[in-house]
Tab-separated table of C-alpha atoms in Angstrom:
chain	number	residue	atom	x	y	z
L	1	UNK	CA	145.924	134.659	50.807
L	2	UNK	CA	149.170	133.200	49.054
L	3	UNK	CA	151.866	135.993	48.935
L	4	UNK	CA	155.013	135.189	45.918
L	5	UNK	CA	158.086	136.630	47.091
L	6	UNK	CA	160.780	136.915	43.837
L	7	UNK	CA	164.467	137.147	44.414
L	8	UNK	CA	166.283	139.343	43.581
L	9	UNK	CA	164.617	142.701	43.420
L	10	UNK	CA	167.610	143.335	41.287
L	11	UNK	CA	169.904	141.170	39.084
L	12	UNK	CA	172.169	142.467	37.095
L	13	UNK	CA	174.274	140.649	34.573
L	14	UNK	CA	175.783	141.001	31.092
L	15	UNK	CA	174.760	139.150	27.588
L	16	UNK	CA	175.848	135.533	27.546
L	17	UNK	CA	175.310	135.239	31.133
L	18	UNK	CA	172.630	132.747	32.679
L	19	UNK	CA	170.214	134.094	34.498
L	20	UNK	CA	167.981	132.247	37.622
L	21	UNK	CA	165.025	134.037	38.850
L	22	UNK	CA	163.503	132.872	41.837
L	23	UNK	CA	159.162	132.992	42.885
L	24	UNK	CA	158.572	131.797	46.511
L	25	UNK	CA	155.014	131.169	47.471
L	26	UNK	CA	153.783	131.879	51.209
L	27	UNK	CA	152.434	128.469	50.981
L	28	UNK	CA	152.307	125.390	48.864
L	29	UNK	CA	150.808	125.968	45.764
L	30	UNK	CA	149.619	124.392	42.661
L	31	UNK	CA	152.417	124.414	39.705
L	32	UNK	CA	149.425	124.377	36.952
L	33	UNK	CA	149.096	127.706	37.948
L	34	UNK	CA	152.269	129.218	38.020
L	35	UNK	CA	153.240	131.382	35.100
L	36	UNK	CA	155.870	133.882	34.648
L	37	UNK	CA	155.813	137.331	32.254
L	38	UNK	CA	158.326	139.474	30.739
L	39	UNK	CA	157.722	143.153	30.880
L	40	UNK	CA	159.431	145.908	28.800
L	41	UNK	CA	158.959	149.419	29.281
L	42	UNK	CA	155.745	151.238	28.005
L	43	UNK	CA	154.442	147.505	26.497
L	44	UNK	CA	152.209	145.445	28.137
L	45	UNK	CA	153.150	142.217	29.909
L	46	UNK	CA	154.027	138.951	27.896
L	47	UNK	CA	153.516	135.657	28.645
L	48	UNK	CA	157.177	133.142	28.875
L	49	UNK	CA	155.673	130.481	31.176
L	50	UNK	CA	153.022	128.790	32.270
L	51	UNK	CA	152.010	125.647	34.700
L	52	UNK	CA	155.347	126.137	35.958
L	53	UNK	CA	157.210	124.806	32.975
L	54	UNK	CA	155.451	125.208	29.540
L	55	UNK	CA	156.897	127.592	27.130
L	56	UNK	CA	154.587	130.135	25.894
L	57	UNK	CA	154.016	130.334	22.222
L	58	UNK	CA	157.092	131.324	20.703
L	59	UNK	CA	158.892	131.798	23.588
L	60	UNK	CA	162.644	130.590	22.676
L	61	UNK	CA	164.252	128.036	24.356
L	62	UNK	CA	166.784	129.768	26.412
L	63	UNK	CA	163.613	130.487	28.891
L	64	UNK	CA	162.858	127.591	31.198
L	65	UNK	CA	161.183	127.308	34.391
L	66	UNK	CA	161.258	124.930	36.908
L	67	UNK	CA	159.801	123.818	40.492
L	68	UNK	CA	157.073	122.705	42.692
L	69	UNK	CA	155.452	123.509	45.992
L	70	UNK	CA	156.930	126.877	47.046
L	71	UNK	CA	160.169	127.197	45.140
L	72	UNK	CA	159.693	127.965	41.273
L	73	UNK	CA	162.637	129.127	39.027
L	74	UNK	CA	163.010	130.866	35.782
L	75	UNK	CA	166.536	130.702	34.040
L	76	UNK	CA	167.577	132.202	30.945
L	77	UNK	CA	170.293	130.138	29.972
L	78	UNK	CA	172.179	132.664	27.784
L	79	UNK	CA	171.205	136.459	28.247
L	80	UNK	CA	170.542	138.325	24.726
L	81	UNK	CA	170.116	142.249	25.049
L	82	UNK	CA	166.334	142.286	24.663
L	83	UNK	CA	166.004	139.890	27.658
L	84	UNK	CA	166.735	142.760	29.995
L	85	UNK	CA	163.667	143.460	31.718
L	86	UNK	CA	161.137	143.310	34.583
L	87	UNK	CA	159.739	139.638	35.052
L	88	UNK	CA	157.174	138.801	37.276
L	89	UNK	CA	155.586	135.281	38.284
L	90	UNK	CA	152.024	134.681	39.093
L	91	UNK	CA	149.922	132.270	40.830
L	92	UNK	CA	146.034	132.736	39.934
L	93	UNK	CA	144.618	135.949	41.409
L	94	UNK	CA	148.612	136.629	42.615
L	95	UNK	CA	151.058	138.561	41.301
L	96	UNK	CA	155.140	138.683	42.532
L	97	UNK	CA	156.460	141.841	42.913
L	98	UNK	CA	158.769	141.687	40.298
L	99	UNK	CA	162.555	141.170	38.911
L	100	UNK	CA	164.457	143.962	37.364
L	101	UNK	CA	166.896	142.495	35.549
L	102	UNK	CA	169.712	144.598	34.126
L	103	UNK	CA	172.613	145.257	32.092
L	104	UNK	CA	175.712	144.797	34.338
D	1	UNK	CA	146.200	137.260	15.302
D	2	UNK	CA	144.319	138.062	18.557
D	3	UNK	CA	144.261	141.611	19.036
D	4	UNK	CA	142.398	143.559	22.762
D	5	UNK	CA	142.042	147.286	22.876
D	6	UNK	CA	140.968	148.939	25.937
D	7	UNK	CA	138.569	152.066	25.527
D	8	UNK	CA	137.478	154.426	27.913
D	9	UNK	CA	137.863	157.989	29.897
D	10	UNK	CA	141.382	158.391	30.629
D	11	UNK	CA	140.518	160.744	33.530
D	12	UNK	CA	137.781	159.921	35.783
D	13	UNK	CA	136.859	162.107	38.989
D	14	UNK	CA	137.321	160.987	42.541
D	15	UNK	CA	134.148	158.656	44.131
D	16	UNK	CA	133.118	158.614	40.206
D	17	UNK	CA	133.273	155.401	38.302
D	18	UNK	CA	135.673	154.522	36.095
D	19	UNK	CA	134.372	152.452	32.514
D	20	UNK	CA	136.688	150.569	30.530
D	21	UNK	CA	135.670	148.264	27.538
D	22	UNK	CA	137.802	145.747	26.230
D	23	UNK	CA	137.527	145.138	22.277
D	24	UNK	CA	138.419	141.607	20.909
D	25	UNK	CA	139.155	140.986	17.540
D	26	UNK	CA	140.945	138.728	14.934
D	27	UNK	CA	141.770	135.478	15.990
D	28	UNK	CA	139.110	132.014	15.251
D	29	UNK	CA	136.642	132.631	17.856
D	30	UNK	CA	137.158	136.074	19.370
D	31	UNK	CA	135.164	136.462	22.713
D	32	UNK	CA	133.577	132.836	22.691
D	33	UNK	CA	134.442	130.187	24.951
D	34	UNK	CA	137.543	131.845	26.723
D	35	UNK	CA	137.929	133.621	30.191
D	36	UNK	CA	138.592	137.179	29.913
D	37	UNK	CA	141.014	139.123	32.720
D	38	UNK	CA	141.237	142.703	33.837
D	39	UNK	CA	144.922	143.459	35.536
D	40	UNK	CA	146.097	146.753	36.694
D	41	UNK	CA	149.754	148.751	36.931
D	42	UNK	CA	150.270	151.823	39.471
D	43	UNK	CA	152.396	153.939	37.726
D	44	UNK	CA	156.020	152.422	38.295
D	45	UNK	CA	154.821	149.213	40.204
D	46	UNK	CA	153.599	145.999	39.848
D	47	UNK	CA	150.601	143.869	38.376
D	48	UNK	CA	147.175	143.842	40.500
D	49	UNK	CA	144.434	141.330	38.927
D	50	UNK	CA	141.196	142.800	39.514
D	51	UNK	CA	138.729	139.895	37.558
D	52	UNK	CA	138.110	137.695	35.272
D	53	UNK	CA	135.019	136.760	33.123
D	54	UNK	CA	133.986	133.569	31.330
D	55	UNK	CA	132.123	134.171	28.129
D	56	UNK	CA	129.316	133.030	29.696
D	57	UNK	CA	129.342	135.791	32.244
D	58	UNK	CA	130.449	133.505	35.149
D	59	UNK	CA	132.823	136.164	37.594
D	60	UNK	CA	135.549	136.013	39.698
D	61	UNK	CA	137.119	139.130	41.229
D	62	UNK	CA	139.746	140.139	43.207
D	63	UNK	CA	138.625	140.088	47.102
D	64	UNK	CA	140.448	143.454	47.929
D	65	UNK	CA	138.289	144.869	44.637
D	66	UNK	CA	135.092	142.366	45.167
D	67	UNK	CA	133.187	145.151	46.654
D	68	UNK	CA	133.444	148.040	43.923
D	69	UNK	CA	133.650	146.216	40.786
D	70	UNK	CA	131.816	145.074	37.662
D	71	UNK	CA	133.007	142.666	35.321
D	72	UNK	CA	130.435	141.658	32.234
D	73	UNK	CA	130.384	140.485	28.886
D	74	UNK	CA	129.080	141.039	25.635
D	75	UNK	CA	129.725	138.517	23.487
D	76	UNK	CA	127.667	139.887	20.738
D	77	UNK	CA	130.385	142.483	20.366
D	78	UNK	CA	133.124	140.368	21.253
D	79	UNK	CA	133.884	142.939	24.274
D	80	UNK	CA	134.101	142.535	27.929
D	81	UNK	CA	134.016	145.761	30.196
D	82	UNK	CA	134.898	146.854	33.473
D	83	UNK	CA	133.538	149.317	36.286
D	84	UNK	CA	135.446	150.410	39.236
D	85	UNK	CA	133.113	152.703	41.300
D	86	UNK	CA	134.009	154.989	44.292
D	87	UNK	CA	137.452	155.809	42.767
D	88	UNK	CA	140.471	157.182	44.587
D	89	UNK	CA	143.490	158.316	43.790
D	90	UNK	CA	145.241	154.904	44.705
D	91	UNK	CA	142.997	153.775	41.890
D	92	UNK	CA	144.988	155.850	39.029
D	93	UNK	CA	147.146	152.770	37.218
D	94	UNK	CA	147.406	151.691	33.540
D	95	UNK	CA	144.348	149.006	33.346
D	96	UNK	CA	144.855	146.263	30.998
D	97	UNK	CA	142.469	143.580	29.600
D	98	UNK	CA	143.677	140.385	28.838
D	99	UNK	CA	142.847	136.259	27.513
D	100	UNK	CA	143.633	133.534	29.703
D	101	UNK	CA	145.362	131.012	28.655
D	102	UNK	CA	143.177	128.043	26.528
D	103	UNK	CA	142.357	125.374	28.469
D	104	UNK	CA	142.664	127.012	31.838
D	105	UNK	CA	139.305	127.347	34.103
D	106	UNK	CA	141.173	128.979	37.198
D	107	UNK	CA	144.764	130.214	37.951
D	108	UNK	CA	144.546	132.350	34.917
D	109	UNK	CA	147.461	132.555	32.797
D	110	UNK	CA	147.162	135.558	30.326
D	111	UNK	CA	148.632	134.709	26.668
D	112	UNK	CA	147.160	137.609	25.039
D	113	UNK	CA	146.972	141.546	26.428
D	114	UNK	CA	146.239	144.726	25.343
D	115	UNK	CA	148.376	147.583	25.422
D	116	UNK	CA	146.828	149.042	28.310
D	117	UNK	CA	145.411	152.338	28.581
D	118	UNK	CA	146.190	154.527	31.874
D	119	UNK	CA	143.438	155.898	33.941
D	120	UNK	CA	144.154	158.659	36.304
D	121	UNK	CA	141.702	159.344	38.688
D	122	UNK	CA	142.102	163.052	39.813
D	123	UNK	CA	139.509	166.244	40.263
């Protein structure tokens, strides 16, 4: 069973700031299957990434991700205020456990 | 515009079973042709996958869940449902239904969700 480890549990930074996320897998794992999500409170989550580097539908820009093997990244290049959220990066049946990120 | 609702009891009794039916609508081609997820949130923790369906009722299911759950489709209806049987109260989580991704036979990415409707399984 692959087990994604994200880092931090935490991050907290102000607007305009970049922002790098990180997903470790347990074991080497397929990037075609690696996607990353943006959650609010109360909504549902959305979909930012997937196969490690493909922007969602009308996902801006500023969201990238990046990596291979065991090490994947998301960065938000410049923080806006409605980027502050939990984000959480999945590999097939496996979820991370999720980054918090917050206002600073 | 793809749009999912999830249906069902929002309280369901311990060792009962809990039944959730996902609604598809809008969109070209609703229910046909794409894999269909159920995912799960504990009340203030993360996302469990519990299965996904292909429209032509092939399953996969979470290994931890295998045992106690039903995954079908009705593509008639353009809705997919869910049972969970023997429930506990570690079973109580806001259950979502969800597409995967076009394109994608396994690994499933979910573009599209519902907004998730929370069961809580107490007496």
């Amino acid at each position: 069973e692959i087990v994604l480890t994200q880092s931090p549990g935490t991050l907290s930074l102000s607007p305009g700031e970049r922002a790098t996320l990180s997903c470790r897998a347990s074991q080497s794992v397929s990037s075609s299957y690696l996607a990353w999500y943006q959650q609010k409170p109360g909504q549902a989550p959305r979909l930012l990434i997937y196969g490690a580097s493909s922007r969602a539908t009308g996902i801006p820009d500023r969201f990238s991700g990046s990596g291979s093997g065991t090490d994947f990244t998301l960065t938000i290049s410049r923080l806006e205020p409605e980027d502050f959220a939990v984000y959480y990066c999945q590999h097939s049946e496996t979820f991370g456990q999720g980054t918090k990120l917050e206002i600073k | 515009q793809l749009q999912l609702q999830e249906s069902g009891p929002g309280l369901v009794k311990p060792s009962e079973t809990l039944s959730l039916t996902c609604t598809v609508s809008g969109g070209s081609s609703s229910s046909n042709t794409y894999y269909w997820g159920w995912i799960r949130q504990p009340p203030g923790k993360g996302l469990e996958w519990i299965g996904t369906i292909y429209y032509s009722g092939s399953t996969y299911y979470n290994p931890s869940l295998k045992s106690r759950v039903t995954i079908s489709v009705d593509t008639s209806k353009n809705q997919f449902s869910l049972k969970l049987r023997s429930v506990t109260a570690a079973d109580t989580a806001v259950y979502y239904c969800a597409r995967v991704y076009p394109s994608y036979s396994s690994g499933w990415p979910f573009d599209y969700w519902g907004q998730g409707t929370l069961v809580t399984v107490s007496s």
